[in-house]
XYZ file of C-alpha atoms in Angstrom:
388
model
C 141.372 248.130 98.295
C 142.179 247.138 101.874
C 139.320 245.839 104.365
C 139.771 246.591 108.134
C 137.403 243.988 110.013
C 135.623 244.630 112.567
C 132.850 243.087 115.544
C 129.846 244.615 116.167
C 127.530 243.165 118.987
C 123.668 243.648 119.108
C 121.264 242.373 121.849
C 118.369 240.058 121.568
C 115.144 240.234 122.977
C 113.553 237.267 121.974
C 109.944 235.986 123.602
C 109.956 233.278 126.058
C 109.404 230.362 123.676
C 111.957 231.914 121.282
C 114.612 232.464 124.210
C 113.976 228.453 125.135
C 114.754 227.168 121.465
C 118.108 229.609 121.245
C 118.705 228.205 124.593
C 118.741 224.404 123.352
C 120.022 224.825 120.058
C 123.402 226.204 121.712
C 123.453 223.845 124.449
C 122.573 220.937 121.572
C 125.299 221.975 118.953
C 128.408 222.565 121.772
C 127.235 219.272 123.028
C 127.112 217.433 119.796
C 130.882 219.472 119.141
C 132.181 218.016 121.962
C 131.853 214.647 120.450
C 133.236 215.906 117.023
C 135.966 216.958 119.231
C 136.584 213.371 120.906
C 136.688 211.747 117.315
C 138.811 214.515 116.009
C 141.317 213.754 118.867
C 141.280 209.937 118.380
C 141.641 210.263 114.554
C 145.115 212.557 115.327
C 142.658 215.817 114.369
C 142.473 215.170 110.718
C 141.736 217.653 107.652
C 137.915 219.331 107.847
C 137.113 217.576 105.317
C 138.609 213.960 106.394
C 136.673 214.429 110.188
C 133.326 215.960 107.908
C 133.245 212.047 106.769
C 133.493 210.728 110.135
C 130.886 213.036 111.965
C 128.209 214.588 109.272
C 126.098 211.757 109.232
C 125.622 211.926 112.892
C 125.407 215.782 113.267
C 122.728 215.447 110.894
C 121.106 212.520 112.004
C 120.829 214.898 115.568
C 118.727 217.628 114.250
C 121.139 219.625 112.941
C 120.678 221.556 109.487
C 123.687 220.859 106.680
C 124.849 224.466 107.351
C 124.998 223.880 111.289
C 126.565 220.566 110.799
C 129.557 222.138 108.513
C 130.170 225.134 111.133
C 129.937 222.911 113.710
C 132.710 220.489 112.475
C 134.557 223.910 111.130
C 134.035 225.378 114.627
C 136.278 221.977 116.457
C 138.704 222.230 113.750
C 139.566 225.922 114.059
C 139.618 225.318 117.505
C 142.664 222.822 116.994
C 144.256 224.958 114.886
C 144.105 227.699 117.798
C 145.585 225.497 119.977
C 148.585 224.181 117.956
C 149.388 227.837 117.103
C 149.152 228.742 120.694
C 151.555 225.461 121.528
C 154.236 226.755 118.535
C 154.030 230.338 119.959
C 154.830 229.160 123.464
C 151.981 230.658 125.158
C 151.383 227.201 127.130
C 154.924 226.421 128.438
C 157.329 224.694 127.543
C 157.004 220.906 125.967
C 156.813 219.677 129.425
C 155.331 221.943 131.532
C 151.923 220.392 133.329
C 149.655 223.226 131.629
C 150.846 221.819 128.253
C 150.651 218.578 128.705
C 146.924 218.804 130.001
C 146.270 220.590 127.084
C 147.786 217.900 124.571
C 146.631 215.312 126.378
C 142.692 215.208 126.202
C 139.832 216.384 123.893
C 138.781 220.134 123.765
C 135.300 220.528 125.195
C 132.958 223.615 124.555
C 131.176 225.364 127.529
C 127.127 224.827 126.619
C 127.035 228.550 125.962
C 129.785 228.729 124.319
C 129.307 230.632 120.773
C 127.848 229.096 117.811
C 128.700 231.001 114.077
C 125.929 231.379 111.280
C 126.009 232.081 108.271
C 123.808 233.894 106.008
C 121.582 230.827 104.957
C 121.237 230.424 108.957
C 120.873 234.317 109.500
C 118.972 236.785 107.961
C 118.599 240.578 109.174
C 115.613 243.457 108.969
C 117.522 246.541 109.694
C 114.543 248.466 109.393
C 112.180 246.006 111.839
C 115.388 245.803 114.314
C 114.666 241.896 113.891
C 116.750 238.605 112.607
C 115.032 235.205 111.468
C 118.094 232.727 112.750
C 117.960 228.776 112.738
C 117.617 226.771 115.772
C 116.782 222.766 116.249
C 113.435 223.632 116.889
C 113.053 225.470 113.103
C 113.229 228.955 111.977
C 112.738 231.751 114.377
C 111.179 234.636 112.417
C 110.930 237.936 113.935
C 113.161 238.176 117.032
C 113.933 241.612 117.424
C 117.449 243.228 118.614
C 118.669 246.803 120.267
C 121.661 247.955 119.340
C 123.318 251.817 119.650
C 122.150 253.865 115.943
C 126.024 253.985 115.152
C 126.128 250.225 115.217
C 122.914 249.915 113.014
C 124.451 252.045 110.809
C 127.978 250.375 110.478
C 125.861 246.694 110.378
C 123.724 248.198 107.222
C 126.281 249.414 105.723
C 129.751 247.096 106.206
C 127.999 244.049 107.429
C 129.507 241.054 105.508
C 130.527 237.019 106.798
C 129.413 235.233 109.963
C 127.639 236.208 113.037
C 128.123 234.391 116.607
C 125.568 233.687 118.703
C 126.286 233.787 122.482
C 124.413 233.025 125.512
C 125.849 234.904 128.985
C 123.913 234.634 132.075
C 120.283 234.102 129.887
C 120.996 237.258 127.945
C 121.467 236.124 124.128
C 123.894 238.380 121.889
C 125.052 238.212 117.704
C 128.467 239.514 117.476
C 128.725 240.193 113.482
C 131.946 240.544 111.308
C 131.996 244.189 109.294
C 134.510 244.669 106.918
C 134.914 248.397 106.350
C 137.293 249.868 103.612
C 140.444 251.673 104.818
C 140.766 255.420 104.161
C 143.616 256.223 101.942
C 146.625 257.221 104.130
C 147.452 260.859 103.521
C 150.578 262.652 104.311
C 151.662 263.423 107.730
C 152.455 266.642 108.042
C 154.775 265.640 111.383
C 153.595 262.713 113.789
C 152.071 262.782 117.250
C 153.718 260.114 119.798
C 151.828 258.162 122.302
C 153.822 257.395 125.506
C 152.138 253.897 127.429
C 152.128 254.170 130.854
C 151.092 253.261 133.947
C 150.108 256.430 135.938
C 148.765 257.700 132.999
C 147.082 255.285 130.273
C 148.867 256.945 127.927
C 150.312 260.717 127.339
C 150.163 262.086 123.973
C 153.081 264.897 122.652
C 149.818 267.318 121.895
C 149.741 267.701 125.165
C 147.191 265.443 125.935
C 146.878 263.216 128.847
C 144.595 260.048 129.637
C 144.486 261.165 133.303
C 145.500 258.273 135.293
C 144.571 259.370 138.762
C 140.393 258.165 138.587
C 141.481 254.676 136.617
C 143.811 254.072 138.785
C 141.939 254.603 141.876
C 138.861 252.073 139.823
C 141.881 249.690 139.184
C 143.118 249.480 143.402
C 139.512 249.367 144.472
C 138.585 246.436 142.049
C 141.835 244.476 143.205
C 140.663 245.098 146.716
C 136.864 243.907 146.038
C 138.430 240.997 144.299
C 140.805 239.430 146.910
C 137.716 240.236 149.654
C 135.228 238.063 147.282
C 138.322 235.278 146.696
C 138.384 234.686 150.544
C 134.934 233.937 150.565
C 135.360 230.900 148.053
C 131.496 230.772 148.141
C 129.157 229.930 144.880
C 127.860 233.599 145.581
C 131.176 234.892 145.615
C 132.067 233.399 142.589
C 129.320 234.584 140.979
C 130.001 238.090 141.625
C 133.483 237.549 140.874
C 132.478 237.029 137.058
C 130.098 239.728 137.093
C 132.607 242.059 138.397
C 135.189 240.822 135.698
C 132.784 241.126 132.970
C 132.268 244.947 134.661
C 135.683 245.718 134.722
C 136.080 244.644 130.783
C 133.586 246.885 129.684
C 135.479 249.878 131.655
C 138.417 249.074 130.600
C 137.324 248.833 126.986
C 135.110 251.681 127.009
C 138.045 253.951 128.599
C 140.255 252.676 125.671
C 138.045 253.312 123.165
C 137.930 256.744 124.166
C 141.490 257.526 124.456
C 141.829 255.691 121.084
C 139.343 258.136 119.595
C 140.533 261.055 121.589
C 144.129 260.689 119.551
C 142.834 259.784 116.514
C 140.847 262.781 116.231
C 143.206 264.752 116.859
C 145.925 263.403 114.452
C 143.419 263.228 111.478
C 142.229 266.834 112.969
C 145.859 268.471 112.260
C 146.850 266.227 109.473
C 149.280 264.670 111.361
C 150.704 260.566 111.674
C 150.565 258.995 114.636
C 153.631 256.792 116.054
C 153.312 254.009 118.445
C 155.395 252.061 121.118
C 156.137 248.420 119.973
C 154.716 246.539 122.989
C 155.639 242.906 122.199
C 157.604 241.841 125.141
C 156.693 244.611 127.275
C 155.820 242.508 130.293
C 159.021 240.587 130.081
C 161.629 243.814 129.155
C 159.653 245.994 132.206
C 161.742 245.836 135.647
C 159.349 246.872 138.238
C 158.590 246.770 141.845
C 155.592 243.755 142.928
C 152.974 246.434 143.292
C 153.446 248.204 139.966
C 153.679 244.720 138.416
C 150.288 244.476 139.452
C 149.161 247.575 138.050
C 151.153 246.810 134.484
C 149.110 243.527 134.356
C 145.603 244.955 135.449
C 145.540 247.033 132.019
C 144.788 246.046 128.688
C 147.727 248.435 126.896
C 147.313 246.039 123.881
C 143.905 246.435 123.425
C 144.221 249.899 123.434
C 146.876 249.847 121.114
C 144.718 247.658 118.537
C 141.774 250.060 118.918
C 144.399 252.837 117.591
C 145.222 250.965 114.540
C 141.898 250.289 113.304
C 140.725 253.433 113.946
C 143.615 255.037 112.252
C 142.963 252.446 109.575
C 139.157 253.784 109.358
C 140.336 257.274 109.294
C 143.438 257.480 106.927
C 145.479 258.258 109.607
C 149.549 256.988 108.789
C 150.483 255.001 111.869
C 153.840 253.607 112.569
C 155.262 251.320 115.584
C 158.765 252.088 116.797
C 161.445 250.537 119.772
C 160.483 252.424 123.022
C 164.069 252.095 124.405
C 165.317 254.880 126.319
C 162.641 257.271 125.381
C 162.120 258.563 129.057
C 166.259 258.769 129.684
C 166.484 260.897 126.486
C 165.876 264.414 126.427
C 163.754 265.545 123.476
C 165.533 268.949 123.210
C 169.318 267.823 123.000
C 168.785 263.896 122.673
C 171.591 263.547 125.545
C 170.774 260.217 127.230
C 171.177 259.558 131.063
C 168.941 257.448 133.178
C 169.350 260.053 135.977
C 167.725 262.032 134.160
C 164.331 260.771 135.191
C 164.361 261.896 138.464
C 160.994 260.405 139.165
C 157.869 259.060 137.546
C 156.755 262.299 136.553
C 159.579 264.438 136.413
C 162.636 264.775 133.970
C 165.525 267.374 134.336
C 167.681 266.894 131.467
C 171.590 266.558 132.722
C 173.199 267.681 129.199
C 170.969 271.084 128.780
C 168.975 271.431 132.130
C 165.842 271.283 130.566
C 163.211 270.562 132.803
C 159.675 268.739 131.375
C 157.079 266.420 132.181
C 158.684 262.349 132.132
C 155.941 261.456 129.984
C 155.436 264.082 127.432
C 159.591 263.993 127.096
C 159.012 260.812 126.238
C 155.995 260.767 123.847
C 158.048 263.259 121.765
C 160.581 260.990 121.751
C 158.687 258.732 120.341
C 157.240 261.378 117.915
C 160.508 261.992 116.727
C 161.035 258.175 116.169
C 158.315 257.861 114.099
C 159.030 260.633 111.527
C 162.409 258.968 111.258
C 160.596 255.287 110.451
C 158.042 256.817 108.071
C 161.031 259.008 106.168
C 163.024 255.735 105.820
C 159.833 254.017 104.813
C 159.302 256.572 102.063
C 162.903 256.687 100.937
C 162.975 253.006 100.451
C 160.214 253.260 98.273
C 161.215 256.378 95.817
C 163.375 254.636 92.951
C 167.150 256.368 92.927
C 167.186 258.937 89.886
C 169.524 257.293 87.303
């Protein structure tokens, strides 16, 4: 049995008292994890269980209950971990680059908000009241009561399983709980649909179907105009928006991914079909493009998209395989003859072997369909013992 997990995210409504003690148990705990984090940093970041001797006593000698105390200390630790893996990978520079050596060179600190995980002796639900009893320095809250979509309800009833976060952004207080749903047993493709990543259009599918790009693209140029307008300013109040309208932006962006996600994995698990993927590690670095469509390649999540696919193909059943994008759009799905003039533009391909004439993108999502059948055949082969 394989678990997909996912986040779900409800919002509270607690009462003004109850609001005030969620509000100082966050700010208590991140401040009280900032200190974990200063001895954790002058002891060389020991083993949990090495920096739980150094700091429980205190933690609990704060106000905090055994469980907070242990995520607490777990919480600084992980966050070491993240940053060591993060160093390995590369992500901040190289060994002597000035944003790595800031980050190896002082204690991590946690915003006051910042997220705090429970567990279920700190966190009990009532599906059926829409209400949680949670733990905060002040005791038990009993009775604060959450909204949340019906399909969310339902997947926290039934998959709900593991730690919650509690969050505070801008005095609005929000548990972002770990599912674990089982995966669907993968059935047979009968053929695969590919998905072609773009920038004009989000993404073109070989069905035929298009996320149009002309509306999110026109959103995407008139938030990178409201945001250099608002960075001029350089006022508190422009700041302020500035978050707001990133936090806006993020929920468009997701939203508008989750929907082409679902769009494609309908369809595939609709017509019994497999679904094949670009491979998009590296694709900022491999990508040759002109300063404004660099702009627009950034200003996208395609990754996020791309993970929404997965565990929604996951959820479904639907087989899903990754394959190399090269020369998808010079190759010409009809006679596979490969020439970059080909492409004559962004949207247009006129084949120079057969004179076929087709859409750049859906030439290239075939491509890719055709790709994938070829990984999941070699897959399958690989797998089938050879007859004696």
């Amino acid at each position: 049995m394989i678990v997909v997990k996912i986040v779900t995210q409800v919002k509270l409504m607690p009462e003004a008292e109850q609001a005030a003690a969620l509000s100082a148990t966050l700010r208590t705990v991140n401040d009280l994890a900032c200190w974990v984090s200063e001895v954790a940093f002058a002891h060389g970041v020991p083993r949990e269980y090495d920096l739980r001797k150094h700091t429980y006593p205190r933690l609990k000698a704060e106000g905090l209950g055994a469980q907070a105390a242990q995520h607490t200390i777990k919480k600084v630790r992980d966050a070491y971990t993240t940053l060591r893996a993060n160093i390995r990978a590369g992500n901040l520079g190289k060994p002597k680059s000035k944003r790595r050596r800031k980050a190896e060179s002082k204690p991590i600190t946690f915003r006051p908000d910042a997220a705090q995980p429970y567990d279920d002796r700190c966190l009990s639900w009532q599906y059926d009241q829409r209400t949680v009893s949670i733990w905060t320095t002040e005791g038990r809250l009993k009775g604060v009561r959450f909204v949340c979509s019906a399909n969310a309800l339902k997947v926290l009833q039934q998959y709900r399983k593991g730690e919650s976060d509690l969050i505070e952004r801008d005095g609005v207080f929000y548990l972002i709980a770990t599912c674990e749903v089982v995966e669907a047993e993968t059935y047979e493709p009968d053929g695969f649909i590919g998905v072609d990543l773009g920038i004009v259009d989000i993404a073109t599918a070989s069905t035929g179907y298009q996320a149009a790009g002309r509306a999110l693209n026109r959103y995407r140029k008139r938030q990178l105009a409201l945001r250099a307008k608002l960075q001029k300013k350089r006022t508190k109040s422009a700041k302020r928006r500035l978050k707001e309208r990133s936090r806006r932006e993020a929920r468009h962006v997701k939203n508008t991914n989750h929907i082409i996600a679902k769009t494609i994995v309908t369809e595939a698990e609709r017509t019994s079909a497999g679904i094949s993927l670009e491979e998009l590690k590296g694709i900022r670095q491999r990508v040759r493009l002109r300063k404004p469509q660099r702009v627009a390649l950034h200003s996208w999540s395609f990754a996020q998209l791309a993970d929404f696919i997965v565990y929604k193909a996951k959820r479904a059943g639907v087989p899903l395989v990754f394959v190399d994008p090269a020369y998808t759009s010079q190759t010409c799905a009809e006679c596979g003859h490969v020439d970059k003039r080909s492409r004559v533009d962004q949207g247009l391909f006129i084949c120079r072997g057969c004179g076929v004439v087709a859409h750049a993108d859906r030439n290239a999502s075939h491509n890719i369909a055709t790709r994938g059948e070829s990984v999941w055949n070699a897959g399958r082969e690989s797998r089938v013992p050879a007859t004696p």
